[in-house]
């Protein structure tokens, strides 16, 4: 067996077996297979695809390229959650304490943001004293004690993905369903969870733009999860407009705290309750989504989820003072308001443009090495379908630089369409794909 034969086999549309896949990845990770051969293989996968078993084998080989976290000493079914990324997507900050307070152990490894979507690690860094990088022992000990810990991904978690992703990024092979699915599931599998809830975002502000593509990716990941013994379910949720009101790290933490107080935006609150209900069912705490959602409402509105967030932040070195007084979160020197120039209905709030505006204000990074401004970002005060009068507040821009505000202003002006006719409003949740075919459509 050699790399050339395996590239040829894939190029011709044949399926590789487990031994061949393991060989190929081993050769590449060890440096014996050059980038140009792996690039050719990735392009062959892009055009020929991979079968379910083949993708599962690829995922497993990727996962085993580095450290495999063992969470078996933590009692209970550990349920992880992954979002494919969206503008204003701060659900982890609400969901994690919510389901942990309802009895599900949450041991989560999160990443930093790149591009126009944010990362949980950056958001949590807005909290004074919060320690994001923990040793494996510290991580496990905190989940055992508090049912909840969120740590930054270690360098050695699926190193094959880091190397392959960098190559995919420069060879136009990122948007291949089996490659995306194996990249995401390998990291979750290596992180040691027993079950996984996926939030696959579809729309202009997401990495996947259309519903059929999002469905294909979600179904692929649910099937691979099943093959690997990782009980996986997926929601396909809308990302044509930002989620909630806040876009930017400290602004999103503030909104999450308000949501945990029961004072959050309706869309974010509803999504967290739906995702959380599914996590309770995956974790076998509840049998039905409806019952689980009722339980979570009680956990949220009684303040138990907020208390869990306080103990989680303190356990990871934070003062948690911001949870009592959100004005203590990082603030920018400048805040600029944008108001509507006509009356009518909000037809469109382009999530991608809002995400790019937040990035231009300093909230996101273009390259991995870029510094971010934790206080920077955009607040969005309207939703698609809202009626507006002339002169109503639409956005507020938070930045430390007037120049950055000018760039972002241009993007935000282009992001909004106001029309005289009432538009149809996009659903928050498009579809649910349960972990077993038997439950299909039980949302
Ligand atoms: N997110 C990932 O983690 N991997 C991909 O390949 C694409 C999105």
Tab-separated table of N, CA and C in Angstrom, residues 50-53 55-56 59 84 176-182 184-185 196-202 208 210-228 230-237 430-437 439-441:
chain	number	residue	atom	x	y	z
A	50	UNK	N	-17.347	10.547	0.759
A	50	UNK	CA	-16.959	9.332	1.493
A	50	UNK	C	-18.245	8.686	1.985
A	51	UNK	N	-18.259	7.355	2.000
A	51	UNK	CA	-19.424	6.623	2.513
A	51	UNK	C	-19.455	6.760	4.043
A	52	UNK	N	-20.595	6.345	4.611
A	52	UNK	CA	-20.781	6.515	6.061
A	52	UNK	C	-19.685	5.799	6.877
A	53	UNK	N	-19.444	4.534	6.541
A	53	UNK	CA	-18.462	3.752	7.301
A	53	UNK	C	-17.056	4.356	7.127
A	55	UNK	N	-16.333	7.488	6.451
A	55	UNK	CA	-16.237	8.747	7.203
A	55	UNK	C	-16.048	8.450	8.687
A	56	UNK	N	-16.745	7.428	9.180
A	56	UNK	CA	-16.603	7.066	10.603
A	56	UNK	C	-15.168	6.582	10.869
A	59	UNK	N	-12.938	9.564	10.923
A	59	UNK	CA	-13.158	10.319	12.162
A	59	UNK	C	-12.395	9.676	13.332
A	84	UNK	N	-22.104	24.894	15.019
A	84	UNK	CA	-21.214	25.124	13.871
A	84	UNK	C	-20.885	26.615	13.732
A	176	UNK	N	-16.503	20.367	2.385
A	176	UNK	CA	-16.831	18.985	2.012
A	176	UNK	C	-17.523	18.363	3.223
A	177	UNK	N	-18.729	17.841	3.028
A	177	UNK	CA	-19.512	17.339	4.177
A	177	UNK	C	-18.737	16.271	4.979
A	178	UNK	N	-18.181	15.219	4.367
A	178	UNK	CA	-17.485	14.234	5.208
A	178	UNK	C	-16.264	14.810	5.919
A	179	UNK	N	-15.605	15.790	5.297
A	179	UNK	CA	-14.428	16.377	5.966
A	179	UNK	C	-14.850	17.279	7.127
A	180	UNK	N	-15.925	18.024	6.956
A	180	UNK	CA	-16.413	18.867	8.070
A	180	UNK	C	-16.893	17.953	9.201
A	181	UNK	N	-17.688	16.952	8.825
A	181	UNK	CA	-18.259	16.062	9.845
A	181	UNK	C	-17.152	15.363	10.632
A	182	UNK	N	-16.146	14.845	9.938
A	182	UNK	CA	-15.087	14.121	10.658
A	182	UNK	C	-14.266	15.084	11.513
A	184	UNK	N	-15.358	17.852	13.041
A	184	UNK	CA	-16.127	18.208	14.248
A	184	UNK	C	-16.260	17.006	15.190
A	185	UNK	N	-16.694	15.868	14.642
A	185	UNK	CA	-16.977	14.724	15.529
A	185	UNK	C	-15.688	14.172	16.146
A	196	UNK	N	-23.815	13.789	22.448
A	196	UNK	CA	-23.501	15.070	21.827
A	196	UNK	C	-24.730	15.687	21.188
A	197	UNK	N	-24.956	16.956	21.483
A	197	UNK	CA	-26.025	17.688	20.803
A	197	UNK	C	-25.391	18.699	19.849
A	198	UNK	N	-25.822	18.637	18.586
A	198	UNK	CA	-25.267	19.538	17.572
A	198	UNK	C	-26.274	20.630	17.237
A	199	UNK	N	-25.773	21.835	17.115
A	199	UNK	CA	-26.599	22.942	16.629
A	199	UNK	C	-25.988	23.364	15.296
A	200	UNK	N	-26.597	22.876	14.224
A	200	UNK	CA	-26.070	23.186	12.887
A	200	UNK	C	-26.803	24.431	12.394
A	201	UNK	N	-26.046	25.491	12.216
A	201	UNK	CA	-26.643	26.770	11.824
A	201	UNK	C	-26.747	26.847	10.302
A	202	UNK	N	-27.881	27.341	9.825
A	202	UNK	CA	-28.068	27.488	8.381
A	202	UNK	C	-28.493	28.912	8.069
A	208	UNK	N	-22.587	27.259	6.830
A	208	UNK	CA	-23.432	26.541	5.863
A	208	UNK	C	-24.618	27.457	5.539
A	210	UNK	N	-27.317	26.999	3.226
A	210	UNK	CA	-28.656	26.542	2.846
A	210	UNK	C	-29.145	25.392	3.733
A	211	UNK	N	-30.470	25.270	3.770
A	211	UNK	CA	-31.081	24.212	4.582
A	211	UNK	C	-30.705	22.802	4.087
A	212	UNK	N	-30.748	22.518	2.767
A	212	UNK	CA	-30.366	21.175	2.326
A	212	UNK	C	-28.930	20.794	2.713
A	213	UNK	N	-28.007	21.763	2.611
A	213	UNK	CA	-26.614	21.462	2.991
A	213	UNK	C	-26.512	21.227	4.503
A	214	UNK	N	-27.234	22.059	5.265
A	214	UNK	CA	-27.201	21.910	6.729
A	214	UNK	C	-27.773	20.545	7.119
A	215	UNK	N	-28.834	20.137	6.416
A	215	UNK	CA	-29.463	18.840	6.708
A	215	UNK	C	-28.489	17.703	6.402
A	216	UNK	N	-27.816	17.841	5.264
A	216	UNK	CA	-26.860	16.790	4.874
A	216	UNK	C	-25.748	16.660	5.923
A	217	UNK	N	-25.236	17.821	6.363
A	217	UNK	CA	-24.161	17.801	7.367
A	217	UNK	C	-24.676	17.232	8.690
A	218	UNK	N	-25.844	17.697	9.120
A	218	UNK	CA	-26.395	17.243	10.404
A	218	UNK	C	-26.644	15.736	10.369
A	219	UNK	N	-27.224	15.248	9.289
A	219	UNK	CA	-27.518	13.806	9.201
A	219	UNK	C	-26.226	12.999	9.165
A	220	UNK	N	-25.247	13.516	8.456
A	220	UNK	CA	-23.954	12.823	8.389
A	220	UNK	C	-23.338	12.719	9.795
A	221	UNK	N	-23.380	13.818	10.550
A	221	UNK	CA	-22.757	13.801	11.880
A	221	UNK	C	-23.525	12.896	12.843
A	222	UNK	N	-24.853	12.900	12.740
A	222	UNK	CA	-25.652	12.032	13.625
A	222	UNK	C	-25.310	10.559	13.328
A	223	UNK	N	-25.172	10.226	12.039
A	223	UNK	CA	-24.857	8.837	11.672
A	223	UNK	C	-23.458	8.437	12.131
A	224	UNK	N	-22.504	9.342	11.960
A	224	UNK	CA	-21.138	9.012	12.390
A	224	UNK	C	-21.079	8.847	13.899
A	225	UNK	N	-21.770	9.774	14.584
A	225	UNK	CA	-21.822	9.665	16.044
A	225	UNK	C	-22.325	8.283	16.442
A	226	UNK	N	-23.383	7.857	15.772
A	226	UNK	CA	-23.983	6.554	16.082
A	226	UNK	C	-22.964	5.439	15.835
A	227	UNK	N	-22.268	5.499	14.717
A	227	UNK	CA	-21.258	4.477	14.386
A	227	UNK	C	-20.167	4.397	15.456
A	228	UNK	N	-19.857	5.573	16.033
A	228	UNK	CA	-18.765	5.624	17.016
A	228	UNK	C	-19.250	5.369	18.447
A	230	UNK	N	-21.202	7.350	20.015
A	230	UNK	CA	-21.428	8.650	20.636
A	230	UNK	C	-22.857	9.050	20.274
A	231	UNK	N	-23.733	8.979	21.266
A	231	UNK	CA	-25.152	9.239	20.990
A	231	UNK	C	-25.319	10.714	20.575
A	232	UNK	N	-25.735	10.923	19.341
A	232	UNK	CA	-25.722	12.281	18.785
A	232	UNK	C	-27.091	12.670	18.226
A	233	UNK	N	-27.519	13.883	18.539
A	233	UNK	CA	-28.743	14.443	17.940
A	233	UNK	C	-28.393	15.823	17.401
A	234	UNK	N	-29.214	16.319	16.482
A	234	UNK	CA	-28.878	17.623	15.891
A	234	UNK	C	-30.107	18.489	15.675
A	235	UNK	N	-29.935	19.765	15.945
A	235	UNK	CA	-30.916	20.776	15.545
A	235	UNK	C	-30.339	21.519	14.347
A	236	UNK	N	-31.225	21.903	13.443
A	236	UNK	CA	-30.804	22.829	12.393
A	236	UNK	C	-31.510	24.140	12.719
A	237	UNK	N	-30.734	25.167	13.006
A	237	UNK	CA	-31.337	26.425	13.467
A	237	UNK	C	-30.960	27.575	12.542
A	430	UNK	N	-35.286	25.063	12.357
A	430	UNK	CA	-35.787	24.486	11.099
A	430	UNK	C	-36.149	23.018	11.275
A	431	UNK	N	-35.236	22.275	11.886
A	431	UNK	CA	-35.464	20.824	11.985
A	431	UNK	C	-34.759	20.252	13.195
A	432	UNK	N	-35.205	19.067	13.576
A	432	UNK	CA	-34.528	18.333	14.648
A	432	UNK	C	-34.265	16.923	14.147
A	433	UNK	N	-33.040	16.476	14.307
A	433	UNK	CA	-32.708	15.108	13.902
A	433	UNK	C	-32.311	14.346	15.168
A	434	UNK	N	-33.202	13.497	15.666
A	434	UNK	CA	-32.919	12.815	16.925
A	434	UNK	C	-31.845	11.740	16.768
A	435	UNK	N	-31.388	11.256	17.911
A	435	UNK	CA	-30.280	10.298	17.869
A	435	UNK	C	-30.731	8.942	17.347
A	436	UNK	N	-32.054	8.714	17.336
A	436	UNK	CA	-32.505	7.438	16.815
A	436	UNK	C	-33.624	7.713	15.809
A	437	UNK	N	-33.635	6.963	14.707
A	437	UNK	CA	-34.632	7.157	13.650
A	437	UNK	C	-36.047	7.074	14.224
A	439	UNK	N	-37.334	8.221	16.801
A	439	UNK	CA	-37.911	9.445	17.367
A	439	UNK	C	-38.023	10.575	16.350
A	440	UNK	N	-37.704	10.283	15.101
A	440	UNK	CA	-37.653	11.347	14.095
A	440	UNK	C	-38.923	12.205	14.129
A	441	UNK	N	-38.708	13.526	14.139
A	441	UNK	CA	-39.848	14.430	14.053
A	441	UNK	C	-40.569	14.660	15.376
